Structure formats: C-alpha cells, structure tokens
C-alpha positions in Angstrom: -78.4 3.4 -141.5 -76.2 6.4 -140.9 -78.2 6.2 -137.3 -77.9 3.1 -136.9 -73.9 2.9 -137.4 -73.4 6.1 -135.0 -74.9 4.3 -132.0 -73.0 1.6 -132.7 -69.9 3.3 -132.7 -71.1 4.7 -129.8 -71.8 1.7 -128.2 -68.4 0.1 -128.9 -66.6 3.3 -127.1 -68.6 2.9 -124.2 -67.7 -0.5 -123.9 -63.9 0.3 -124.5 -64.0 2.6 -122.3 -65.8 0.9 -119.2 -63.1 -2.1 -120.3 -60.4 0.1 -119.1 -61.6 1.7 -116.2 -62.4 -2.3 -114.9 -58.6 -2.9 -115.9 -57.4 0.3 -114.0 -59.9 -0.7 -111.0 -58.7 -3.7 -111.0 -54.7 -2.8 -110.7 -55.4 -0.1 -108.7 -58.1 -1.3 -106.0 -57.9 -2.4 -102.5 -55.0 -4.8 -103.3 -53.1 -3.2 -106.1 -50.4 -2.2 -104.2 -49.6 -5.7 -104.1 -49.0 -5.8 -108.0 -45.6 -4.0 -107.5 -43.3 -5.3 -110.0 -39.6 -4.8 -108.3 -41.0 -6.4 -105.4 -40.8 -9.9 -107.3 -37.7 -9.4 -108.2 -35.0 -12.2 -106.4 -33.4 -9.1 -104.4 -37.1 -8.0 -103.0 -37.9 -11.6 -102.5 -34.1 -12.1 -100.6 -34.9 -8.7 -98.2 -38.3 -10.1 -97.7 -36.9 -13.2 -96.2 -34.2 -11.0 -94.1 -37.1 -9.3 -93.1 -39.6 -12.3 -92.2 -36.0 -14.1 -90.3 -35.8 -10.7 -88.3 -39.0 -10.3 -87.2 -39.0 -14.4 -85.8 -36.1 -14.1 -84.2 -37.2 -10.8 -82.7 -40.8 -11.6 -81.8 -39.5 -15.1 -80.4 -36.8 -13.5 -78.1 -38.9 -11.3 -76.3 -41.4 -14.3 -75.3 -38.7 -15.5 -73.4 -36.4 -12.1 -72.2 -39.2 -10.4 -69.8 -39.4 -13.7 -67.6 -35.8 -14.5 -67.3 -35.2 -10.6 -66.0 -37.9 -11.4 -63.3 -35.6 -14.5 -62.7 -32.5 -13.6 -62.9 -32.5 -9.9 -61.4 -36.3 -9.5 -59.9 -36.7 -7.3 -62.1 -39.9 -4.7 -61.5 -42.1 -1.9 -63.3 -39.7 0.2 -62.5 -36.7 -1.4 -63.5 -38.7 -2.0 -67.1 -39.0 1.5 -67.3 -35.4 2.2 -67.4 -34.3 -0.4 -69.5 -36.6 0.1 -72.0 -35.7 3.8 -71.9 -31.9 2.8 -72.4 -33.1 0.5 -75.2 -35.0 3.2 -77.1 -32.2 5.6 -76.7 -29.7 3.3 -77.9 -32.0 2.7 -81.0 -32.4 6.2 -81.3 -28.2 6.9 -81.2 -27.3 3.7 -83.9 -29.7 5.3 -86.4 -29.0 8.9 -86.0 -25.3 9.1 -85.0 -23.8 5.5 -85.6 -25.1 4.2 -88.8 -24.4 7.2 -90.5 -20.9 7.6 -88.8 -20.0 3.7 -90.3 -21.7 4.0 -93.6 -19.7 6.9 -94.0 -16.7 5.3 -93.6 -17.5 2.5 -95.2 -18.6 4.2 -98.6 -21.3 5.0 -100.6 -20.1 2.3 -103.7 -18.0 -0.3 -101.3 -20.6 -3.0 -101.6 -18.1 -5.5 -99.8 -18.0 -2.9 -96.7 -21.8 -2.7 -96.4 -22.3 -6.6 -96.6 -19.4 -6.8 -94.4 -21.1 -4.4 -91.7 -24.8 -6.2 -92.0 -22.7 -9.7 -91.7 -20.7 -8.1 -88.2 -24.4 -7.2 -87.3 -25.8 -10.3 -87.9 -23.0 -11.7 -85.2 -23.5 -9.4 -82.8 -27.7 -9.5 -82.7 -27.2 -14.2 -82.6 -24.2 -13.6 -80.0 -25.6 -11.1 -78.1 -28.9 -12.2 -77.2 -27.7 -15.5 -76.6 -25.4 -14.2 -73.9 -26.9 -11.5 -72.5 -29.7 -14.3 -71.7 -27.4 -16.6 -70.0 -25.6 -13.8 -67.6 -26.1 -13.1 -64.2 -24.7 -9.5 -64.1 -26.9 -6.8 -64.9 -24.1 -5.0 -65.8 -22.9 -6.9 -68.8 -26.6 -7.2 -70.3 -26.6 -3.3 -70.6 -23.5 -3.7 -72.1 -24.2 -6.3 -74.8 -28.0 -4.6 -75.0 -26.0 -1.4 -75.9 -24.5 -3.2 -78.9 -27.5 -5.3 -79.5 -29.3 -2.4 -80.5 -26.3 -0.3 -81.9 -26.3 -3.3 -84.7 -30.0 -3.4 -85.0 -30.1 0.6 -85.8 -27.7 -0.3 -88.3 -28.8 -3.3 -90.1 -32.6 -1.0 -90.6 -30.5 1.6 -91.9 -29.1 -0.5 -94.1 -31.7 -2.3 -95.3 -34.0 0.6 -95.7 -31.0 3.0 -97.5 -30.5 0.0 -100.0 -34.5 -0.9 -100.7 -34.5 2.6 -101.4 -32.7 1.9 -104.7 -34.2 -1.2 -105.7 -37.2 0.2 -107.6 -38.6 3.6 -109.2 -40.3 6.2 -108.0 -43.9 4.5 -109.3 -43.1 1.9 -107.2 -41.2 2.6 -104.4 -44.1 2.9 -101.7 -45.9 -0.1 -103.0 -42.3 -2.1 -102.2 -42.3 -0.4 -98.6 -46.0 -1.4 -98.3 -45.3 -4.7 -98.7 -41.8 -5.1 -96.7 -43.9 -3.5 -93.7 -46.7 -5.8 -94.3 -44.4 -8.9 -94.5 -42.4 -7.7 -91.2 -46.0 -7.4 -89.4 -47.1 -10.7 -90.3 -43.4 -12.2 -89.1 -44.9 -10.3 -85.7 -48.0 -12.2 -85.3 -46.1 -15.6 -86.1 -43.5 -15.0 -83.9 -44.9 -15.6 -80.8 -46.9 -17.9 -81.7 -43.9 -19.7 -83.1 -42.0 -19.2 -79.5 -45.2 -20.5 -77.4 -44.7 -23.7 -79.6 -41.3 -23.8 -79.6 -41.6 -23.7 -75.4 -43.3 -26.7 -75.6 -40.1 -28.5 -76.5 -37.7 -26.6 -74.1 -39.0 -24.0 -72.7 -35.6 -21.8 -72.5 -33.3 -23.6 -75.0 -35.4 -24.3 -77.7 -36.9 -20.7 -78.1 -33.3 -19.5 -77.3 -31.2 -21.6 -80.0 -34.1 -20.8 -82.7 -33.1 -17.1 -82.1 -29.3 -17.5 -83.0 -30.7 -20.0 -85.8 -32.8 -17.2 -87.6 -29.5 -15.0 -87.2 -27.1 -17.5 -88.5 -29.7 -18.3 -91.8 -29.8 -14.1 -92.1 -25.7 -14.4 -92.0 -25.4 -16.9 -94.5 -28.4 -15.0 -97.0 -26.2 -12.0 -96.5 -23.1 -13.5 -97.2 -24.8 -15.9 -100.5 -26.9 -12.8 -102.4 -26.5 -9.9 -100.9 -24.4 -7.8 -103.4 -25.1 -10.1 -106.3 -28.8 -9.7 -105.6 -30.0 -6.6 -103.6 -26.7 -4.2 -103.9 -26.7 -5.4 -107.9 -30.2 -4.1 -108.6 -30.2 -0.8 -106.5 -26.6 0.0 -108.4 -28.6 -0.6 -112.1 -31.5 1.0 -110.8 -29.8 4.0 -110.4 -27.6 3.8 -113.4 -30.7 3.7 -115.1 -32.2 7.1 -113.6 -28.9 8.8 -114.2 -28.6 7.4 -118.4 -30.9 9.9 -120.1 
C-alpha cells in the first residue's frame, strides 16, 4: 500500500510538473512575445496606430516621389545619390543634435510642450510633402526636405523616449517587438495601398491620402496623447521610483 501510494504521489508531481512547463512553453514560445501586457494598454494601442498611420503615409509617398523627380527635374542615378545622402544626413542631425536640443528646452515633465512639438511635426511632415511635390524648384524641395526630415527625427525620438516609459523592464522589449512588427506590416500595406489608390488618381489621390494619415496622426495626438501615452509612462515611473 505504502508502494502503491508513493508512485502515486509520484505520478501526480510528474504530472504537475509537465503541467507547468506546457504553461511556461506556452507563454514563452514562438509567439509569446506577443502576450505583452502594456502593449494592450489604450496608450500602446494609440502609438500603435501613430505608428501603422506613419508608416501609410510614408510607404504611400514614396510610390509616388521617385517618378515626379524624374518629371519634374530629370532627375538621374546620380542625382538620387545626393539626395538620398542629404536625406540621411538630415535624419542623422534631427536625432542626434535637434531632437535633443528641443526636448531640452521643452522639458523633461512639460507634457503640453512635447504634444505641442509632435503636433508642429505632424504639420510640417502633411504640409511639407504636399508642397515639396507640387514645386518646380529644386531648391525649395531641399529646403522643405530638410525640415521634412528634421520633424521626422523628432517625432521617432519622441515616440521612442516616451514608449520607453510605458512598461517595465519584463516587458519593455516584447512592446518594441511588437511596435516594430506593427510598423513593418504598415510597410508591406503601404504600397500596396498607394498602387490602389493610383487607380483613382494617379497623383492626387495617393497625394491627399498622405496629408490625410498626417491630419488623423494630428488629431490622435492632440485627443489622447497626454491623457493616454504621457499619463502611463508618468505612473510607470512613479511606480519604479515608490519603494
């Protein structure tokens, strides 16, 4: 009997314990990273979208922008060559040296300033592509493409200083994961979503649904913002400094 109840007991344990390692298997496999609990939070959900709107707009634009150079200023390999290399170095300056110049003015704890600066952003990236399109000077599309990007530096700095906040350190790279993964897929859609879109017009329609992904980023920027995102990354960090 003694015998009897010892393997059972054993049994049982065995069980328990394979029960477990299925449950940690399970959370942990080839999709866990997806179980990320501040990234269903309404502030994830909200930057997700910012994300998903940038990407369109982004994706959507450049279907369109590499013709109407060839149109507009017969443009060449070599003339891609140095515009992209003023593009990247612009990129390069907004992150490094401009962001951090205008956050640093702005303040750490001004959450009015920062939405403020991604809402300025948001104006310059709709306006600006829509008129560096229509130009005829090359001149002025360096010029607007030099702010263009300045704003885009800033509005990833932002974003990524402020997701930063919004979860703990258990969960912070499962919340990157998935803003990265969301921001590829907006990549594959986009121009997909611009080929169809050419269908209807092929200039205006592509063109206005660029400034239209901009404007709906404005106005999610200006509705939940700092109640949402800023709100969260402020308790968030409250809660790391209580003890």
């Amino acid at each position: 009997v003694a015998r009897n109840t010892a393997t059972t007991t054993t049994t049982t344990k065995v069980k328990d314990d394979d029960d477990k390692t299925k449950s940690i298997s399970s959370n942990n496999g080839i999709f866990g990273f997806l179980n990320v609990q501040a990234a269903r939070t309404p502030a994830a959900l909200l930057l997700m979208t910012i994300r998903i709107c940038m990407g369109l707009a982004f994706h959507i634009f450049n279907t369109i922008w590499t013709v109407s150079l060839k149109q507009r200023f017969d443009f060449g390999p070599s003339d891609h060559g140095k515009f992209m290399s003023f593009v990247g170095l612009s990129y390069a300056l907004s992150q490094g040296v401009v962001a951090k110049f205008i956050l640093n003015k702005v303040g750490v704890s001004n959450n009015k300033g920062r939405v403020r600066v991604l809402l300025a952003c948001c104006i310059l990236l709709g306006v600006g592509r829509y008129i560096a399109f229509r130009t005829t000077k090359l001149v002025i599309v360096y010029i607007l493409f030099a702010c263009i990007i300045t704003a885009l530096g800033i509005i990833n700095t932002v974003l990524s200083a402020d997701t930063s906040k919004m979860a703990s350190s258990e969960e912070i790279g499962g919340l990157y994961g998935i803003l990265a993964a969301v921001e590829s897929g907006s990549g594959m859609m986009g121009p997909i979503l611009g080929g169809a879109l050419a269908y209807i017009d092929p200039i205006q329609a592509p063109l206005l649904a660029v400034v239209g992904f901009y404007g709906l980023i404005f106005c999610m920027v200006w509705w939940g913002y700092e109640r949402l995102v800023l709100l969260q990354g402020n308790n968030m960090t409250s809660n790391k400094k209580s003890p």
